[in-house]
PDB file of C-alpha atoms in Angstrom:
ATOM      1  CA  MET A   1      -1.600 -65.490 -85.610  1.00  0.00           C
ATOM      2  CA  GLN A   2       1.596 -64.294 -87.144  1.00  0.00           C
ATOM      3  CA  ILE A   3       4.690 -65.234 -85.037  1.00  0.00           C
ATOM      4  CA  PHE A   4       8.210 -63.822 -85.260  1.00  0.00           C
ATOM      5  CA  LEU A   5      11.389 -65.561 -84.058  1.00  0.00           C
ATOM      6  CA  ALA A   6      14.704 -64.285 -83.293  1.00  0.00           C
ATOM      7  CA  ARG A   7      18.152 -65.813 -82.490  1.00  0.00           C
ATOM      8  CA  ASN A   8      21.597 -64.041 -82.020  1.00  0.00           C
ATOM      9  CA  ASN A   9      19.977 -60.751 -82.409  1.00  0.00           C
ATOM     10  CA  VAL A  10      18.510 -61.566 -85.942  1.00  0.00           C
ATOM     11  CA  GLN A  11      14.812 -62.275 -86.810  1.00  0.00           C
ATOM     12  CA  ALA A  12      12.772 -64.691 -88.912  1.00  0.00           C
ATOM     13  CA  GLY A  13       9.206 -65.018 -89.761  1.00  0.00           C
ATOM     14  CA  PRO A  14       6.229 -64.670 -89.883  1.00  0.00           C
ATOM     15  CA  TYR A  15       5.174 -68.399 -88.937  1.00  0.00           C
ATOM     16  CA  SER A  16       1.905 -69.741 -88.182  1.00  0.00           C
ATOM     17  CA  LEU A  17       1.257 -71.364 -84.761  1.00  0.00           C
ATOM     18  CA  ASP A  18       1.229 -74.845 -86.372  1.00  0.00           C
ATOM     19  CA  GLN A  19       4.596 -74.198 -88.048  1.00  0.00           C
ATOM     20  CA  LEU A  20       5.984 -73.018 -84.671  1.00  0.00           C
ATOM     21  CA  ASN A  21       4.923 -76.202 -82.884  1.00  0.00           C
ATOM     22  CA  ILE A  22       6.353 -78.436 -85.482  1.00  0.00           C
ATOM     23  CA  MET A  23       9.639 -76.576 -85.367  1.00  0.00           C
ATOM     24  CA  LEU A  24       9.584 -76.763 -81.540  1.00  0.00           C
ATOM     25  CA  ALA A  25       8.856 -80.601 -81.634  1.00  0.00           C
ATOM     26  CA  SER A  26      11.773 -81.121 -84.066  1.00  0.00           C
ATOM     27  CA  GLY A  27      14.181 -79.035 -82.087  1.00  0.00           C
ATOM     28  CA  GLU A  28      14.655 -76.376 -84.858  1.00  0.00           C
ATOM     29  CA  VAL A  29      13.208 -73.783 -82.542  1.00  0.00           C
ATOM     30  CA  LEU A  30      15.032 -73.639 -79.138  1.00  0.00           C
ATOM     31  CA  LEU A  31      13.424 -72.751 -75.850  1.00  0.00           C
ATOM     32  CA  ASP A  32      16.102 -70.031 -75.568  1.00  0.00           C
ATOM     33  CA  ASP A  33      15.145 -68.336 -78.735  1.00  0.00           C
ATOM     34  CA  LEU A  34      13.003 -65.106 -78.743  1.00  0.00           C
ATOM     35  CA  MET A  35       9.503 -64.813 -79.910  1.00  0.00           C
ATOM     36  CA  TRP A  36       6.920 -62.062 -80.651  1.00  0.00           C
ATOM     37  CA  HIS A  37       3.450 -61.945 -81.864  1.00  0.00           C
ATOM     38  CA  GLU A  38       0.619 -59.418 -81.581  1.00  0.00           C
ATOM     39  CA  GLY A  39      -0.537 -59.159 -77.931  1.00  0.00           C
ATOM     40  CA  LEU A  40       3.081 -59.368 -76.618  1.00  0.00           C
ATOM     41  CA  ASP A  41       4.684 -55.997 -75.660  1.00  0.00           C
ATOM     42  CA  GLN A  42       8.155 -57.079 -76.177  1.00  0.00           C
ATOM     43  CA  TRP A  43      10.260 -60.069 -77.388  1.00  0.00           C
ATOM     44  CA  GLN A  44      10.245 -62.913 -74.920  1.00  0.00           C
ATOM     45  CA  ARG A  45      12.100 -66.127 -74.448  1.00  0.00           C
ATOM     46  CA  VAL A  46      10.204 -69.095 -76.028  1.00  0.00           C
ATOM     47  CA  GLY A  47      10.473 -71.214 -72.881  1.00  0.00           C
ATOM     48  CA  ASN A  48       8.880 -68.594 -70.909  1.00  0.00           C
ATOM     49  CA  LEU A  49       5.839 -68.595 -73.024  1.00  0.00           C
ATOM     50  CA  THR A  50       5.571 -72.301 -73.293  1.00  0.00           C
ATOM     51  CA  ASN A  51       6.394 -73.181 -69.700  1.00  0.00           C
ATOM     52  CA  ASN A  52       9.543 -74.898 -71.004  1.00  0.00           C
ATOM     53  CA  GLN A  53       7.446 -77.286 -73.057  1.00  0.00           C
ATOM     54  CA  THR A  54       7.864 -78.015 -76.862  1.00  0.00           C
ATOM     55  CA  VAL A  55       4.322 -76.891 -77.635  1.00  0.00           C
ATOM     56  CA  TYR A  56       2.898 -73.351 -77.550  1.00  0.00           C
ATOM     57  CA  ARG A  57      -0.701 -72.816 -76.481  1.00  0.00           C
ATOM     58  CA  PRO A  58      -1.165 -69.035 -76.402  1.00  0.00           C
ATOM     59  CA  ALA A  59      -3.643 -67.704 -74.028  1.00  0.00           C
ATOM     60  CA  THR A  60      -6.051 -64.768 -74.950  1.00  0.00           C
ATOM     61  CA  ILE A  61      -3.954 -61.687 -74.321  1.00  0.00           C
ATOM     62  CA  SER A  62      -4.580 -57.922 -75.030  1.00  0.00           C
ATOM     63  CA  ARG A  63      -3.286 -56.252 -78.041  1.00  0.00           C
ATOM     64  CA  PRO A  64      -0.270 -53.779 -77.415  1.00  0.00           C
ATOM     65  CA  ASP A  65      -0.521 -49.983 -78.228  1.00  0.00           C
ATOM     66  CA  ALA A  66      -0.171 -49.013 -81.700  1.00  0.00           C
ATOM     67  CA  ASN A  67       3.134 -47.196 -81.005  1.00  0.00           C
ATOM     68  CA  ASP A  68       4.780 -50.174 -79.271  1.00  0.00           C
ATOM     69  CA  SER A  69       7.827 -51.540 -81.195  1.00  0.00           C
ATOM     70  CA  ILE A  70       7.851 -55.185 -82.040  1.00  0.00           C
ATOM     71  CA  ILE A  71      11.700 -55.297 -82.366  1.00  0.00           C
ATOM     72  CA  ASN A  72      12.675 -53.764 -79.032  1.00  0.00           C
ATOM     73  CA  ASN A  73      15.273 -56.422 -78.299  1.00  0.00           C
ATOM     74  CA  VAL A  74      16.586 -57.212 -81.640  1.00  0.00           C
ATOM     75  CA  THR A  75      19.654 -55.423 -83.265  1.00  0.00           C
ATOM     76  CA  VAL A  76      20.453 -55.073 -86.839  1.00  0.00           C
ATOM     77  CA  PHE A  77      23.701 -55.533 -88.707  1.00  0.00           C
ATOM     78  CA  PRO A  78      25.406 -52.228 -89.697  1.00  0.00           C
ATOM     79  CA  GLU A  79      25.402 -53.043 -93.344  1.00  0.00           C
ATOM     80  CA  ASP A  80      21.681 -53.545 -93.268  1.00  0.00           C
ATOM     81  CA  LYS A  81      21.066 -49.880 -92.649  1.00  0.00           C
ATOM     82  CA  ALA A  82      19.521 -47.619 -95.261  1.00  0.00           C
ATOM     83  CA  SER A  83      21.725 -45.308 -97.159  1.00  0.00           C
ATOM     84  CA  ASP A  84      20.448 -42.439 -94.828  1.00  0.00           C
ATOM     85  CA  GLY A  85      21.857 -44.184 -91.846  1.00  0.00           C
ATOM     86  CA  GLU A  86      18.284 -45.288 -90.643  1.00  0.00           C
ATOM     87  CA  ASP A  87      17.840 -48.821 -89.380  1.00  0.00           C
ATOM     88  CA  ARG A  88      15.667 -50.927 -91.651  1.00  0.00           C
ATOM     89  CA  GLN A  89      14.654 -52.951 -88.559  1.00  0.00           C
ATOM     90  CA  SER A  90      14.712 -56.318 -90.327  1.00  0.00           C
ATOM     91  CA  VAL A  91      17.376 -58.637 -91.383  1.00  0.00           C
ATOM     92  CA  SER A  92      17.277 -60.876 -94.584  1.00  0.00           C
ATOM     93  CA  LEU A  93      16.332 -64.576 -94.062  1.00  0.00           C
ATOM     94  CA  ASP A  94      19.172 -65.318 -96.439  1.00  0.00           C
ATOM     95  CA  ARG A  95      21.675 -63.799 -93.841  1.00  0.00           C
ATOM     96  CA  LEU A  96      19.966 -65.591 -90.985  1.00  0.00           C
ATOM     97  CA  TYR A  97      20.247 -69.089 -92.691  1.00  0.00           C
ATOM     98  CA  GLY A  98      23.711 -68.385 -94.100  1.00  0.00           C
ATOM     99  CA  LYS A  99      22.542 -68.543 -97.800  1.00  0.00           C
ATOM    100  CA  PRO A 100      23.841 -66.107-100.567  1.00  0.00           C
ATOM    101  CA  GLU A 101      21.897 -63.005-100.068  1.00  0.00           C
ATOM    102  CA  ARG A 102      19.467 -61.865-102.869  1.00  0.00           C
ATOM    103  CA  PRO A 103      19.142 -58.186-103.874  1.00  0.00           C
ATOM    104  CA  LYS A 104      18.063 -55.977-101.000  1.00  0.00           C
ATOM    105  CA  VAL A 105      14.620 -54.389-100.966  1.00  0.00           C
ATOM    106  CA  THR A 106      15.132 -50.638-101.985  1.00  0.00           C
ATOM    107  CA  ASP A 107      12.062 -49.418-100.213  1.00  0.00           C
ATOM    108  CA  LYS A 108      13.491 -47.356 -97.261  1.00  0.00           C
ATOM    109  CA  ASP A 109      10.291 -47.977 -95.317  1.00  0.00           C
ATOM    110  CA  ALA A 110      10.731 -51.768 -95.443  1.00  0.00           C
ATOM    111  CA  ASN A 111      10.527 -53.013 -91.826  1.00  0.00           C
ATOM    112  CA  MET A 112       9.276 -55.971 -89.892  1.00  0.00           C
ATOM    113  CA  THR A 113       5.758 -54.477 -89.528  1.00  0.00           C
ATOM    114  CA  THR A 114       5.398 -54.702 -93.211  1.00  0.00           C
ATOM    115  CA  ASN A 115       6.782 -58.233 -93.221  1.00  0.00           C
ATOM    116  CA  ARG A 116       3.761 -59.235 -91.291  1.00  0.00           C
ATOM    117  CA  HIS A 117       1.870 -59.130 -94.508  1.00  0.00           C
ATOM    118  CA  HIS A 118       4.211 -61.582 -96.236  1.00  0.00           C
ATOM    119  CA  THR A 119       3.284 -65.199 -96.632  1.00  0.00           C
ATOM    120  CA  PRO A 120       5.811 -67.374 -94.719  1.00  0.00           C
ATOM    121  CA  HIS A 121       7.761 -69.813 -96.846  1.00  0.00           C
ATOM    122  CA  HIS A 122       7.163 -73.252 -95.421  1.00  0.00           C
ATOM    123  CA  ASN A 123      10.596 -74.517 -96.337  1.00  0.00           C
ATOM    124  CA  VAL A 124      12.472 -72.059 -94.002  1.00  0.00           C
ATOM    125  CA  SER A 125      13.576 -73.083 -90.483  1.00  0.00           C
ATOM    126  CA  LEU A 126      15.625 -71.571 -87.662  1.00  0.00           C
ATOM    127  CA  ASN A 127      18.134 -74.495 -87.807  1.00  0.00           C
ATOM    128  CA  LYS A 128      19.784 -76.519 -90.646  1.00  0.00           C
ATOM    129  CA  LYS A 129      17.810 -76.226 -93.945  1.00  0.00           C
ATOM    130  CA  ALA A 130      17.020 -79.158 -95.950  1.00  0.00           C
ATOM    131  CA  SER A 131      19.628 -79.801 -98.642  1.00  0.00           C
ATOM    132  CA  SER A 132      18.758 -77.909-101.831  1.00  0.00           C
ATOM    133  CA  LYS A 133      20.351 -80.619-103.998  1.00  0.00           C
ATOM    134  CA  ASN A 134      17.617 -83.131-103.506  1.00  0.00           C
ATOM    135  CA  ILE A 135      14.624 -80.826-103.648  1.00  0.00           C
ATOM    136  CA  SER A 136      12.370 -80.430-106.534  1.00  0.00           C
ATOM    137  CA  ALA A 137       9.279 -78.134-107.095  1.00  0.00           C
ATOM    138  CA  GLN A 138       6.857 -81.119-106.168  1.00  0.00           C
ATOM    139  CA  ASP A 139       8.737 -82.122-102.894  1.00  0.00           C
ATOM    140  CA  LYS A 140       7.343 -81.477 -99.454  1.00  0.00           C
ATOM    141  CA  VAL A 141       9.762 -79.936 -97.004  1.00  0.00           C
ATOM    142  CA  LEU A 142       9.310 -80.384 -93.306  1.00  0.00           C
ATOM    143  CA  GLY A 143      11.912 -78.496 -91.195  1.00  0.00           C
ATOM    144  CA  ASN A 144      15.292 -79.773 -92.134  1.00  0.00           C
ATOM    145  CA  VAL A 145      14.040 -82.957 -94.098  1.00  0.00           C
ATOM    146  CA  VAL A 146      12.381 -83.511 -97.426  1.00  0.00           C
ATOM    147  CA  LEU A 147       9.563 -86.016 -97.313  1.00  0.00           C
ATOM    148  CA  ALA A 148       9.992 -89.040 -99.582  1.00  0.00           C
ATOM    149  CA  PRO A 149       7.578 -89.070-102.625  1.00  0.00           C
ATOM    150  CA  ILE A 150       4.827 -91.684-102.284  1.00  0.00           C
ATOM    151  CA  MET A 151       6.002 -93.262-105.612  1.00  0.00           C
ATOM    152  CA  SER A 152       9.578 -93.670-104.138  1.00  0.00           C
ATOM    153  CA  ARG A 153       8.079 -95.449-101.188  1.00  0.00           C
ATOM    154  CA  VAL A 154       5.895 -97.726-103.405  1.00  0.00           C
ATOM    155  CA  LEU A 155       8.941 -98.634-105.614  1.00  0.00           C
ATOM    156  CA  ALA A 156      11.075 -99.382-102.410  1.00  0.00           C
ATOM    157  CA  THR A 157       8.408-101.769-101.074  1.00  0.00           C
ATOM    158  CA  ALA A 158       8.149-103.406-104.536  1.00  0.00           C
ATOM    159  CA  LEU A 159      12.026-103.898-104.671  1.00  0.00           C
ATOM    160  CA  ASP A 160      11.956-105.468-101.182  1.00  0.00           C
ATOM    161  CA  TRP A 161       9.264-107.955-102.237  1.00  0.00           C
ATOM    162  CA  LEU A 162      11.113-108.722-105.510  1.00  0.00           C
ATOM    163  CA  LEU A 163      14.434-109.438-103.586  1.00  0.00           C
ATOM    164  CA  LEU A 164      12.448-111.774-101.264  1.00  0.00           C
ATOM    165  CA  ILE A 165      10.902-113.563-104.185  1.00  0.00           C
ATOM    166  CA  MET A 166      14.321-113.955-105.887  1.00  0.00           C
ATOM    167  CA  SER A 167      15.782-115.513-102.799  1.00  0.00           C
ATOM    168  CA  PHE A 168      13.245-118.187-103.007  1.00  0.00           C
ATOM    169  CA  LEU A 169      13.933-118.713-106.744  1.00  0.00           C
ATOM    170  CA  PRO A 170      16.023-121.904-106.415  1.00  0.00           C
ATOM    171  CA  LEU A 171      13.350-123.587-104.326  1.00  0.00           C
ATOM    172  CA  MET A 172      10.521-122.539-106.564  1.00  0.00           C
ATOM    173  CA  LEU A 173      12.361-123.766-109.625  1.00  0.00           C
ATOM    174  CA  ALA A 174      12.941-127.273-107.993  1.00  0.00           C
ATOM    175  CA  ILE A 175       9.178-127.522-106.901  1.00  0.00           C
ATOM    176  CA  ASN A 176       8.148-126.473-110.428  1.00  0.00           C
ATOM    177  CA  LYS A 177       9.895-129.620-111.765  1.00  0.00           C
ATOM    178  CA  LEU A 178       7.884-131.823-109.505  1.00  0.00           C
ATOM    179  CA  ASP A 179       4.210-133.068-110.319  1.00  0.00           C
ATOM    180  CA  GLY A 180       1.587-130.542-109.751  1.00  0.00           C
ATOM    181  CA  ILE A 181      -0.125-130.211-106.398  1.00  0.00           C
ATOM    182  CA  PRO A 182      -2.849-132.929-106.047  1.00  0.00           C
ATOM    183  CA  THR A 183      -6.339-131.617-105.958  1.00  0.00           C
ATOM    184  CA  ASP A 184      -7.747-134.479-103.788  1.00  0.00           C
ATOM    185  CA  LEU A 185      -5.974-133.350-100.497  1.00  0.00           C
ATOM    186  CA  GLN A 186      -8.876-133.681 -97.991  1.00  0.00           C
ATOM    187  CA  ASN A 187      -7.519-132.418 -94.624  1.00  0.00           C
ATOM    188  CA  MET A 188      -4.289-130.768 -93.070  1.00  0.00           C
ATOM    189  CA  ASP A 189      -2.781-134.061 -92.311  1.00  0.00           C
ATOM    190  CA  GLU A 190      -2.721-135.019 -95.964  1.00  0.00           C
ATOM    191  CA  MET A 191      -1.365-131.512 -96.807  1.00  0.00           C
ATOM    192  CA  VAL A 192       1.474-131.980 -94.292  1.00  0.00           C
ATOM    193  CA  LYS A 193       2.376-135.332 -95.578  1.00  0.00           C
ATOM    194  CA  TYR A 194       2.417-133.995 -99.144  1.00  0.00           C
ATOM    195  CA  SER A 195       4.635-131.057 -98.016  1.00  0.00           C
ATOM    196  CA  LEU A 196       7.130-133.492 -96.373  1.00  0.00           C
ATOM    197  CA  SER A 197       7.147-135.610 -99.543  1.00  0.00           C
ATOM    198  CA  VAL A 198       7.970-132.582-101.528  1.00  0.00           C
ATOM    199  CA  ALA A 199      10.745-131.381 -99.167  1.00  0.00           C
ATOM    200  CA  GLU A 200      12.292-134.944 -99.596  1.00  0.00           C
ATOM    201  CA  SER A 201      12.180-134.791-103.286  1.00  0.00           C
ATOM    202  CA  ILE A 202      14.130-131.486-103.541  1.00  0.00           C
ATOM    203  CA  PRO A 203      17.953-131.998-103.843  1.00  0.00           C
ATOM    204  CA  HIS A 204      19.717-131.202-100.553  1.00  0.00           C
ATOM    205  CA  ALA A 205      22.057-128.682-102.355  1.00  0.00           C
ATOM    206  CA  THR A 206      19.151-126.777-103.659  1.00  0.00           C
ATOM    207  CA  GLN A 207      17.525-126.540-100.228  1.00  0.00           C
ATOM    208  CA  LEU A 208      20.961-125.117 -98.845  1.00  0.00           C
ATOM    209  CA  ILE A 209      21.323-122.620-101.513  1.00  0.00           C
ATOM    210  CA  SER A 210      17.671-121.446-101.033  1.00  0.00           C
ATOM    211  CA  ASN A 211      18.088-121.305 -97.283  1.00  0.00           C
ATOM    212  CA  ALA A 212      21.463-119.266 -97.576  1.00  0.00           C
ATOM    213  CA  MET A 213      19.803-116.812 -99.940  1.00  0.00           C
ATOM    214  CA  VAL A 214      16.697-116.286 -97.710  1.00  0.00           C
ATOM    215  CA  PHE A 215      18.558-115.847 -94.407  1.00  0.00           C
ATOM    216  CA  GLY A 216      21.353-113.907 -96.019  1.00  0.00           C
ATOM    217  CA  LEU A 217      18.817-111.407 -97.500  1.00  0.00           C
ATOM    218  CA  ILE A 218      16.976-111.191 -94.041  1.00  0.00           C
ATOM    219  CA  ALA A 219      20.262-110.664 -92.320  1.00  0.00           C
ATOM    220  CA  LEU A 220      21.453-107.963 -94.704  1.00  0.00           C
ATOM    221  CA  GLN A 221      17.957-106.179 -94.654  1.00  0.00           C
ATOM    222  CA  LEU A 222      18.224-106.023 -90.763  1.00  0.00           C
ATOM    223  CA  LEU A 223      21.806-104.710 -90.915  1.00  0.00           C
ATOM    224  CA  PHE A 224      20.928-101.709 -93.194  1.00  0.00           C
ATOM    225  CA  ILE A 225      17.661-101.176 -91.232  1.00  0.00           C
ATOM    226  CA  ILE A 226      19.392-101.059 -87.941  1.00  0.00           C
ATOM    227  CA  LEU A 227      22.421 -98.953 -89.088  1.00  0.00           C
ATOM    228  CA  ARG A 228      20.902 -96.645 -91.725  1.00  0.00           C
ATOM    229  CA  GLY A 229      17.134 -96.821 -91.344  1.00  0.00           C
ATOM    230  CA  GLN A 230      16.871 -98.217 -94.771  1.00  0.00           C
ATOM    231  CA  SER A 231      15.835-101.578 -96.216  1.00  0.00           C
ATOM    232  CA  LEU A 232      17.605-102.362 -99.474  1.00  0.00           C
ATOM    233  CA  GLY A 233      14.721-101.116-101.467  1.00  0.00           C
ATOM    234  CA  LYS A 234      14.892 -97.674 -99.630  1.00  0.00           C
ATOM    235  CA  LEU A 235      18.655 -97.754-100.038  1.00  0.00           C
ATOM    236  CA  ILE A 236      18.167 -98.070-103.854  1.00  0.00           C
ATOM    237  CA  THR A 237      15.479 -95.362-104.048  1.00  0.00           C
ATOM    238  CA  GLY A 238      17.484 -92.879-101.746  1.00  0.00           C
ATOM    239  CA  ILE A 239      14.914 -92.723 -98.926  1.00  0.00           C
ATOM    240  CA  ARG A 240      15.163 -93.424 -95.160  1.00  0.00           C
ATOM    241  CA  VAL A 241      12.927 -93.847 -92.095  1.00  0.00           C
ATOM    242  CA  VAL A 242      13.514 -91.143 -89.409  1.00  0.00           C
ATOM    243  CA  ASP A 243      11.991 -90.243 -86.080  1.00  0.00           C
ATOM    244  CA  GLN A 244       9.046 -87.761 -86.333  1.00  0.00           C
ATOM    245  CA  THR A 245      10.269 -85.562 -83.579  1.00  0.00           C
ATOM    246  CA  THR A 246      14.101 -85.545 -84.000  1.00  0.00           C
ATOM    247  CA  HIS A 247      14.318 -86.212 -87.727  1.00  0.00           C
ATOM    248  CA  ARG A 248      17.151 -88.510 -86.891  1.00  0.00           C
ATOM    249  CA  LEU A 249      17.496 -92.361 -86.894  1.00  0.00           C
ATOM    250  CA  PRO A 250      14.542 -93.788 -84.841  1.00  0.00           C
ATOM    251  CA  SER A 251      15.101 -95.908 -81.645  1.00  0.00           C
ATOM    252  CA  PHE A 252      15.623 -99.640 -82.000  1.00  0.00           C
ATOM    253  CA  VAL A 253      12.137-100.423 -80.796  1.00  0.00           C
ATOM    254  CA  LYS A 254      10.532 -97.969 -83.320  1.00  0.00           C
ATOM    255  CA  LEU A 255      12.692 -99.069 -86.265  1.00  0.00           C
ATOM    256  CA  VAL A 256      13.175-102.849 -85.757  1.00  0.00           C
ATOM    257  CA  VAL A 257      10.542-104.113 -83.466  1.00  0.00           C
ATOM    258  CA  ILE A 258       7.521-102.140 -84.699  1.00  0.00           C
ATOM    259  CA  ARG A 259       8.421-100.991 -88.282  1.00  0.00           C
ATOM    260  CA  THR A 260      10.129-104.399 -88.972  1.00  0.00           C
ATOM    261  CA  LEU A 261       9.055-107.437 -86.878  1.00  0.00           C
ATOM    262  CA  VAL A 262       5.335-106.190 -86.221  1.00  0.00           C
ATOM    263  CA  LEU A 263       4.796-105.369 -89.846  1.00  0.00           C
ATOM    264  CA  ALA A 264       6.342-108.676 -90.884  1.00  0.00           C
ATOM    265  CA  LEU A 265       3.928-110.588 -88.512  1.00  0.00           C
ATOM    266  CA  ILE A 266       1.050-108.611 -90.239  1.00  0.00           C
ATOM    267  CA  TYR A 267       2.077-109.051 -93.874  1.00  0.00           C
ATOM    268  CA  ILE A 268       3.717-112.485 -93.991  1.00  0.00           C
ATOM    269  CA  PRO A 269       0.550-114.546 -93.265  1.00  0.00           C
ATOM    270  CA  LEU A 270      -1.289-112.498 -96.023  1.00  0.00           C
ATOM    271  CA  SER A 271       1.540-112.844 -98.569  1.00  0.00           C
ATOM    272  CA  THR A 272       0.008-115.959 -99.979  1.00  0.00           C
ATOM    273  CA  SER A 273      -2.950-114.160-101.478  1.00  0.00           C
ATOM    274  CA  PHE A 274      -3.739-110.778-103.061  1.00  0.00           C
ATOM    275  CA  ILE A 275      -5.161-109.750 -99.589  1.00  0.00           C
ATOM    276  CA  VAL A 276      -1.798-108.521 -98.673  1.00  0.00           C
ATOM    277  CA  PHE A 277      -2.336-105.459-101.051  1.00  0.00           C
ATOM    278  CA  ILE A 278      -5.163-104.287 -99.087  1.00  0.00           C
ATOM    279  CA  PRO A 279      -3.308-103.051 -95.958  1.00  0.00           C
ATOM    280  CA  LEU A 280      -0.565-101.782 -98.308  1.00  0.00           C
ATOM    281  CA  ALA A 281      -3.050 -99.807-100.242  1.00  0.00           C
ATOM    282  CA  ILE A 282      -4.687 -98.329 -97.233  1.00  0.00           C
ATOM    283  CA  HIS A 283      -1.152 -97.327 -95.944  1.00  0.00           C
ATOM    284  CA  TYR A 284      -0.170 -95.502 -99.118  1.00  0.00           C
ATOM    285  CA  TYR A 285      -3.609 -93.925 -99.572  1.00  0.00           C
ATOM    286  CA  MET A 286      -3.354 -92.538 -96.026  1.00  0.00           C
ATOM    287  CA  ALA A 287       0.106 -91.181 -96.726  1.00  0.00           C
ATOM    288  CA  SER A 288      -1.041 -89.474 -99.886  1.00  0.00           C
ATOM    289  CA  LYS A 289      -3.675 -87.632 -98.092  1.00  0.00           C
ATOM    290  CA  SER A 290      -1.402 -86.604 -95.178  1.00  0.00           C
ATOM    291  CA  PRO A 291       0.460 -83.326 -95.289  1.00  0.00           C
ATOM    292  CA  GLN A 292       3.389 -85.175 -93.825  1.00  0.00           C
ATOM    293  CA  ASN A 293       2.917 -88.345 -95.913  1.00  0.00           C
ATOM    294  CA  ILE A 294       2.133 -90.337 -92.844  1.00  0.00           C
ATOM    295  CA  GLY A 295       0.538 -93.675 -93.370  1.00  0.00           C
ATOM    296  CA  TRP A 296      -0.577 -96.194 -90.702  1.00  0.00           C
ATOM    297  CA  HIS A 297       2.934 -97.723 -90.719  1.00  0.00           C
ATOM    298  CA  ASP A 298       4.283 -94.368 -89.782  1.00  0.00           C
ATOM    299  CA  LYS A 299       1.525 -93.682 -87.116  1.00  0.00           C
ATOM    300  CA  LEU A 300       2.200 -97.113 -85.596  1.00  0.00           C
ATOM    301  CA  ALA A 301       5.904 -96.407 -85.106  1.00  0.00           C
ATOM    302  CA  ASN A 302       5.847 -92.481 -84.964  1.00  0.00           C
ATOM    303  CA  THR A 303       8.162 -92.273 -87.872  1.00  0.00           C
ATOM    304  CA  LEU A 304       8.576 -90.307 -91.132  1.00  0.00           C
ATOM    305  CA  VAL A 305      10.016 -91.536 -94.476  1.00  0.00           C
ATOM    306  CA  VAL A 306      12.266 -88.850 -95.996  1.00  0.00           C
ATOM    307  CA  LYS A 307      14.850 -88.382 -98.678  1.00  0.00           C
ATOM    308  CA  ALA A 308      18.118 -89.717 -97.271  1.00  0.00           C
ATOM    309  CA  GLU A 309      20.756 -87.204 -95.964  1.00  0.00           C
ATOM    310  CA  SER A 310      24.013 -88.059 -94.082  1.00  0.00           C
ATOM    311  CA  ASN A 311      23.120 -85.692 -91.177  1.00  0.00           C
ATOM    312  CA  GLN A 312      20.038 -87.845 -90.244  1.00  0.00           C
ATOM    313  CA  LEU A 313      22.489 -90.493 -89.062  1.00  0.00           C
ATOM    314  CA  ALA A 314      24.309 -88.225 -86.751  1.00  0.00           C
ATOM    315  CA  LYS A 315      23.641 -88.879 -83.038  1.00  0.00           C
ATOM    316  CA  GLU A 316      21.212 -86.297 -81.342  1.00  0.00           C
ATOM    317  CA  PRO A 317      23.283 -83.948 -79.231  1.00  0.00           C
ATOM    318  CA  LYS A 318      22.652 -84.075 -75.438  1.00  0.00           C
ATOM    319  CA  ILE A 319      20.681 -81.140 -74.064  1.00  0.00           C
ATOM    320  CA  LYS A 320      22.596 -79.337 -71.406  1.00  0.00           C
TER     321      LYS A 320
END
């Protein structure tokens, strides 16, 4: 199914049903926009066809007569008429999205009927387009955001772990100066006693410095996560966590409770062994196989990881 959309008397498309539903969910297509596809005899309000829902599930409908126009309710800019005065019946996507226009098609018969045979460009949306300054040929674009490359996400995670290890460095150096760990510890009580003796052997100043570094790092990480959707690793690599639906900063529950505290409770107990890399590997493998780079972290919190843009921090406007 090829679906055409129109807003303010200009048209765009064609889109697939999946593309339409993604743009509806993200708010890029509004319920007051107009829509047409084969089987409809005229342009109709999107909300009327979706029962004012943000998902379109078209029922089986009859095809229109061959002579029915598919642009009955959409006008054309005067300067988009052919030299003989005849309407071309389609407006360039460049004009619709406010971009510099490319050379016009010289074929006088070009109209929206012929456009139905064109392959839609997945980077195009009816709302704000993704910033072209951060887009490369390998990037995946979803509506108005650019998905973060998997390697950028891996690097951000590695940087976060490296910063955490560095915060424990004074304590680790002090422990390294002590005798090695005894091999004859038989039970938990002996291990606890040994740990207490090690703690007493470490200079008080070293413990204060280590605690300040650890808690300072945790506080700084939480501050950036809450305000910007970025850990320090993500800040350095230029990526951010956003909500899957709004493409804006997620709610506190999604961002801090689920993506931070819950994941910390999962990973911290595993951090003393190489087992910690198993759930991480599964996460990034799932993300690499997903069209939207969604791993199990993202499924858990209903979030996306994208290239950071300032408009993602703006508050979502209230629907009137």
